[in-house]
């Protein structure tokens, strides 16, 4: 569950239709803007604390779940908790990404942000992760391929593709059923290949499209007290089911990077599991979002730096893996060790989302790069 730069700003209000100007010989002074209107305009550009809180909390779940992977074998409870978190943490993040992509129309400024805020970080960190493995594991055979995302960089590729196709999803009449159909077809098509991790891109697509279809009132509904109370038995039941399914279910279903045939089950299972996982993920995501604080908290400011936490925490996980930290410290697989791993992962990703780290990383994650783009004629204004 990762933050895409420039992707979570409030969607702009619809522009008023321009009318034919009335010619007059008298000069009229510009009308003064009432104070309440000025305050409303300032408020509309302010970040929403609720969504920043949601992004940060989802990012903590992402980092913690990644840290559990090397230590959860042998612990049924940890594996069950891992499965529970993996069911909804990325879907919740993707839904929010889709919600804040509703205003994407392919304008020049939006395309520039797409290139500088998503494509550039992908290229940089794809190279960084590959070179890091070459150096840490003495693996000169590790390729540097922009077509085969390394580890967690797949999300940047997916977000790039999803956002580019946003105008199409906004155009068609039934976007969510179409997205679910594509995800189901992907789940039973083993020959998609690894290029751009399209299997995962298509299987997660319905959550992005769902976000595009949501409106502010839907999030108001989720935040009602009744929903919060209903989420308690929901998570309890999901936890019990996850504990039962932990030794029985293939984790490949949660990663959504394999087809049904790849997982050794009949092809029709791909359709059933796609629809079933979508329903479970939506319910658990709603339960998660229901408990996200609405007001500003001490961690609200960290929601703006989740892209840094997402991309950098993976390097820490890989460093521990390449350094055999989990193998040499077997006590980390014990209950006390798993608690330590959880706390360290949560603290690390929190530090990586802080404003100082964001400022240092801005040259990669939020660069201006005005030198690289032509100035669009529509931005030059009328000639005088």
Coordinates of N, CA, C and O in Angstrom, one line a residue, residues 243-340:
X243 N -7.2 -18.0 10.4 CA -6.5 -18.9 11.2 C -6.8 -20.4 10.7 O -5.9 -21.2 10.6
X244 N -8.0 -20.6 10.3 CA -8.4 -21.9 9.8 C -7.7 -22.1 8.4 O -7.3 -23.2 8.1
X245 N -7.7 -21.1 7.6 CA -7.2 -21.2 6.2 C -5.6 -21.2 6.1 O -5.1 -21.5 5.1
X246 N -5.0 -20.7 7.2 CA -3.5 -20.5 7.1 C -2.7 -21.7 6.6 O -1.9 -21.5 5.7
X247 N -3.0 -22.9 7.1 CA -2.2 -24.0 6.6 C -2.8 -24.6 5.3 O -2.2 -25.6 4.8
X248 N -3.9 -24.1 4.9 CA -4.6 -24.7 3.7 C -4.5 -23.9 2.5 O -4.7 -24.5 1.4
X249 N -4.3 -22.6 2.6 CA -4.4 -21.7 1.4 C -3.0 -21.3 0.9 O -2.1 -21.0 1.6
X250 N -2.9 -21.3 -0.5 CA -1.7 -20.9 -1.1 C -1.6 -19.4 -1.0 O -2.5 -18.7 -1.4
X251 N -0.5 -18.8 -0.6 CA -0.3 -17.4 -0.5 C -0.3 -16.7 -1.9 O -0.5 -15.5 -1.9
X252 N -0.1 -17.4 -2.9 CA -0.1 -16.8 -4.2 C -1.4 -16.1 -4.6 O -1.4 -15.2 -5.3
X253 N -2.5 -16.6 -4.0 CA -3.8 -15.9 -4.2 C -3.8 -14.4 -3.7 O -4.4 -13.6 -4.3
X254 N -3.0 -14.2 -2.6 CA -3.0 -12.9 -2.0 C -2.1 -11.9 -2.8 O -2.3 -10.7 -2.8
X255 N -1.0 -12.5 -3.5 CA -0.1 -11.6 -4.2 C -0.7 -11.2 -5.6 O -0.3 -10.3 -6.2
X256 N -1.7 -12.0 -6.1 CA -2.3 -11.7 -7.3 C -1.3 -11.6 -8.5 O -1.5 -10.8 -9.4
X257 N -0.3 -12.4 -8.5 CA 0.7 -12.4 -9.5 C 0.8 -13.7 -10.3 O 1.7 -13.9 -11.1
X258 N -0.2 -14.6 -10.0 CA -0.2 -15.9 -10.7 C -1.6 -16.2 -11.1 O -2.6 -15.7 -10.6
X259 N -1.7 -17.0 -12.2 CA -3.0 -17.5 -12.6 C -3.4 -18.7 -11.8 O -2.7 -19.3 -11.1
X260 N -4.7 -19.1 -12.0 CA -5.2 -20.3 -11.3 C -4.4 -21.5 -11.7 O -4.0 -22.4 -10.9
X261 N -4.1 -21.6 -13.0 CA -3.3 -22.8 -13.5 C -1.9 -22.8 -12.9 O -1.3 -23.9 -12.6
X262 N -1.3 -21.6 -12.7 CA 0.0 -21.6 -12.1 C 0.0 -22.1 -10.6 O 1.0 -22.6 -10.1
X263 N -1.1 -21.9 -10.0 CA -1.3 -22.3 -8.6 C -1.8 -23.8 -8.5 O -2.0 -24.3 -7.4
X264 N -1.9 -24.4 -9.6 CA -2.3 -25.9 -9.6 C -3.7 -26.2 -9.3 O -4.0 -27.2 -8.8
X265 N -4.6 -25.3 -9.7 CA -6.0 -25.5 -9.5 C -6.8 -25.3 -10.8 O -6.2 -24.8 -11.8
X266 N -8.0 -25.8 -10.9 CA -8.8 -25.6 -12.2 C -8.9 -24.2 -12.6 O -9.0 -23.3 -11.7
X267 N -9.1 -24.0 -13.9 CA -9.1 -22.6 -14.4 C -10.3 -21.8 -13.8 O -10.2 -20.6 -13.6
X268 N -11.5 -22.5 -13.6 CA -12.6 -21.7 -13.1 C -12.4 -21.2 -11.7 O -13.1 -20.3 -11.2
X269 N -11.4 -21.8 -11.0 CA -11.1 -21.3 -9.6 C -10.6 -19.8 -9.7 O -10.8 -19.0 -8.7
X270 N -10.0 -19.4 -10.8 CA -9.5 -18.1 -11.0 C -10.7 -17.1 -10.9 O -10.6 -16.0 -10.2
X271 N -11.8 -17.4 -11.5 CA -13.0 -16.5 -11.5 C -13.6 -16.4 -10.1 O -13.8 -15.3 -9.6
X272 N -13.7 -17.6 -9.5 CA -14.3 -17.6 -8.1 C -13.5 -16.9 -7.1 O -14.0 -16.1 -6.3
X273 N -12.2 -17.1 -7.2 CA -11.3 -16.5 -6.2 C -11.2 -15.0 -6.4 O -11.1 -14.2 -5.5
X274 N -11.2 -14.6 -7.7 CA -11.1 -13.1 -8.0 C -12.3 -12.4 -7.4 O -12.1 -11.4 -6.8
X275 N -13.5 -12.9 -7.7 CA -14.7 -12.3 -7.2 C -14.8 -12.4 -5.6 O -15.2 -11.4 -5.0
X276 N -14.4 -13.5 -5.1 CA -14.4 -13.7 -3.7 C -13.5 -12.8 -2.9 O -13.8 -12.2 -1.9
X277 N -12.2 -12.7 -3.5 CA -11.2 -11.9 -2.8 C -11.6 -10.4 -3.0 O -11.3 -9.6 -2.1
X278 N -12.2 -10.0 -4.1 CA -12.6 -8.7 -4.3 C -13.7 -8.3 -3.2 O -13.6 -7.2 -2.6
X279 N -14.7 -9.1 -3.0 CA -15.7 -8.9 -2.0 C -15.1 -8.8 -0.6 O -15.4 -7.8 0.2
X280 N -14.2 -9.7 -0.2 CA -13.6 -9.7 1.1 C -12.7 -8.4 1.3 O -12.7 -7.8 2.3
X281 N -12.0 -8.1 0.2 CA -11.1 -6.9 0.3 C -11.9 -5.6 0.5 O -11.5 -4.7 1.2
X282 N -13.0 -5.5 -0.2 CA -13.8 -4.3 -0.1 C -14.4 -4.2 1.3 O -14.3 -3.1 1.9
X283 N -14.9 -5.3 1.8 CA -15.4 -5.2 3.2 C -14.4 -4.9 4.2 O -14.6 -4.0 5.1
X284 N -13.2 -5.5 4.1 CA -12.2 -5.3 5.1 C -11.6 -3.9 4.9 O -11.2 -3.2 5.9
X285 N -11.5 -3.4 3.7 CA -11.0 -2.0 3.4 C -11.9 -1.0 4.0 O -11.5 0.0 4.6
X286 N -13.3 -1.3 3.9 CA -14.2 -0.4 4.5 C -14.1 -0.4 6.0 O -14.2 0.7 6.7
X287 N -13.9 -1.6 6.6 CA -13.7 -1.6 8.0 C -12.4 -0.9 8.5 O -12.5 -0.2 9.5
X288 N -11.4 -1.0 7.7 CA -10.1 -0.3 8.0 C -10.3 1.2 7.9 O -10.0 1.9 8.9
X289 N -10.9 1.6 6.8 CA -11.2 3.1 6.7 C -12.1 3.7 7.7 O -12.1 4.9 8.0
X290 N -13.0 2.8 8.2 CA -14.0 3.3 9.2 C -13.3 3.7 10.5 O -13.8 4.6 11.2
X291 N -12.1 3.1 10.8 CA -11.4 3.4 12.0 C -10.3 4.4 11.8 O -9.6 4.7 12.8
X292 N -10.1 4.9 10.7 CA -9.1 5.9 10.4 C -9.5 7.2 11.1 O -10.6 7.7 10.8
X293 N -8.7 7.9 11.9 CA -9.1 9.1 12.5 C -9.4 10.2 11.5 O -8.7 10.3 10.5
X294 N -10.4 11.0 11.8 CA -10.7 12.1 10.8 C -10.0 13.4 11.1 O -9.7 14.2 10.2
X295 N -9.6 13.6 12.3 CA -8.9 14.8 12.7 C -7.4 14.7 12.5 O -6.9 13.6 12.3
X296 N -6.7 15.8 12.6 CA -5.2 15.8 12.5 C -4.6 15.1 13.7 O -5.0 15.4 14.9
X297 N -3.7 14.2 13.4 CA -3.0 13.5 14.5 C -1.5 13.8 14.3 O -1.1 14.5 13.4
X298 N -0.7 13.2 15.2 CA 0.7 13.4 15.2 C 1.3 12.8 13.9 O 2.4 13.3 13.4
X299 N 0.7 11.8 13.3 CA 1.2 11.2 12.1 C 0.5 11.7 10.8 O 0.9 11.2 9.8
X300 N -0.4 12.6 10.9 CA -1.0 13.1 9.7 C -0.1 13.6 8.7 O -0.2 13.4 7.5
X301 N 1.0 14.4 9.1 CA 1.9 14.9 8.2 C 2.7 13.9 7.5 O 3.2 14.1 6.4
X302 N 2.8 12.7 8.0 CA 3.5 11.6 7.4 C 2.8 11.0 6.2 O 3.4 10.3 5.3
X303 N 1.5 11.3 6.0 CA 0.8 10.8 4.9 C 1.2 11.4 3.6 O 1.0 10.8 2.5
X304 N 1.9 12.6 3.6 CA 2.4 13.2 2.4 C 3.7 12.5 1.9 O 4.1 12.8 0.8
X305 N 4.3 11.7 2.8 CA 5.6 11.2 2.4 C 5.6 9.7 2.3 O 6.7 9.0 2.4
X306 N 4.4 9.1 2.0 CA 4.4 7.6 2.0 C 5.1 7.0 0.8 O 5.5 5.9 0.9
X307 N 5.3 7.8 -0.3 CA 6.1 7.2 -1.4 C 7.5 6.9 -0.9 O 8.1 5.9 -1.3
X308 N 8.1 7.8 -0.1 CA 9.4 7.6 0.5 C 9.5 6.4 1.4 O 10.4 5.5 1.3
X309 N 8.5 6.3 2.2 CA 8.4 5.1 3.1 C 8.2 3.8 2.3 O 8.8 2.8 2.6
X310 N 7.4 3.9 1.3 CA 7.2 2.7 0.5 C 8.5 2.2 -0.3 O 8.9 1.0 -0.2
X311 N 9.1 3.1 -0.9 CA 10.3 2.7 -1.7 C 11.5 2.4 -0.9 O 12.3 1.6 -1.3
X312 N 11.7 3.1 0.2 CA 12.9 2.9 1.0 C 12.8 1.8 2.0 O 13.8 1.1 2.3
X313 N 11.6 1.5 2.5 CA 11.6 0.4 3.5 C 11.9 -1.0 2.8 O 12.4 -1.9 3.5
X314 N 11.6 -1.1 1.5 CA 12.0 -2.3 0.8 C 13.5 -2.5 0.8 O 13.9 -3.7 0.9
X315 N 14.3 -1.5 0.8 CA 15.7 -1.6 0.8 C 16.2 -2.2 2.2 O 17.1 -3.0 2.3
X316 N 15.5 -1.7 3.2 CA 15.8 -2.3 4.6 C 15.5 -3.7 4.7 O 16.2 -4.5 5.2
X317 N 14.3 -4.1 4.2 CA 13.9 -5.5 4.2 C 14.9 -6.4 3.4 O 15.3 -7.4 3.8
X318 N 15.3 -5.9 2.2 CA 16.2 -6.6 1.4 C 17.6 -6.7 2.0 O 18.3 -7.7 1.9
X319 N 18.0 -5.6 2.7 CA 19.3 -5.6 3.3 C 19.3 -6.7 4.4 O 20.3 -7.4 4.6
X320 N 18.3 -6.8 5.2 CA 18.2 -7.8 6.3 C 18.2 -9.2 5.7 O 18.8 -10.1 6.2
X321 N 17.5 -9.3 4.5 CA 17.4 -10.6 3.8 C 18.8 -11.0 3.3 O 19.3 -12.1 3.5
X322 N 19.4 -10.1 2.6 CA 20.8 -10.4 2.0 C 21.8 -10.6 3.1 O 22.8 -11.3 2.9
X323 N 21.6 -9.9 4.2 CA 22.6 -10.1 5.3 C 22.3 -11.2 6.2 O 23.0 -11.4 7.2
X324 N 21.3 -12.1 5.9 CA 20.9 -13.3 6.6 C 20.6 -13.0 8.1 O 20.9 -13.8 9.0
X325 N 20.0 -11.8 8.3 CA 19.7 -11.4 9.7 C 18.6 -12.3 10.2 O 18.7 -12.8 11.4
X326 N 17.7 -12.7 9.5 CA 16.6 -13.6 10.0 C 17.1 -15.0 10.1 O 16.6 -15.8 11.0
X327 N 18.0 -15.4 9.3 CA 18.5 -16.8 9.4 C 19.4 -17.0 10.6 O 19.4 -18.0 11.3
X328 N 20.3 -16.0 10.9 CA 21.2 -16.1 12.0 C 20.6 -15.8 13.3 O 21.1 -16.2 14.4
X329 N 19.5 -15.1 13.3 CA 18.8 -14.7 14.6 C 17.5 -15.5 14.6 O 16.4 -14.9 14.3
X330 N 17.5 -16.8 14.9 CA 16.3 -17.6 14.8 C 15.2 -17.2 15.8 O 14.1 -17.5 15.6
X331 N 15.7 -16.5 16.9 CA 14.7 -16.0 17.9 C 13.7 -15.0 17.3 O 12.6 -14.8 17.9
X332 N 14.0 -14.4 16.2 CA 13.1 -13.5 15.6 C 11.8 -14.2 15.1 O 10.8 -13.6 14.8
X333 N 11.9 -15.5 14.9 CA 10.7 -16.3 14.5 C 9.8 -16.7 15.7 O 8.8 -17.3 15.5
X334 N 10.3 -16.4 16.9 CA 9.5 -16.7 18.0 C 8.5 -15.6 18.3 O 8.7 -14.5 17.8
X335 N 7.5 -15.8 19.1 CA 6.5 -14.7 19.4 C 7.1 -13.4 19.8 O 6.8 -12.3 19.3
X336 N 8.1 -13.5 20.7 CA 8.7 -12.2 21.2 C 9.5 -11.6 20.0 O 9.5 -10.3 19.9
X337 N 10.2 -12.3 19.2 CA 10.9 -11.8 18.1 C 10.0 -11.2 17.0 O 10.4 -10.2 16.4
X338 N 8.9 -11.8 16.8 CA 7.9 -11.3 15.8 C 7.4 -9.9 16.3 O 7.2 -9.1 15.4
X339 N 7.2 -9.8 17.6 CA 6.8 -8.5 18.1 C 7.9 -7.4 17.8 O 7.6 -6.3 17.4
X340 N 9.1 -7.8 18.1 CA 10.2 -6.9 17.8 C 10.3 -6.5 16.4 O 10.5 -5.3 16.0

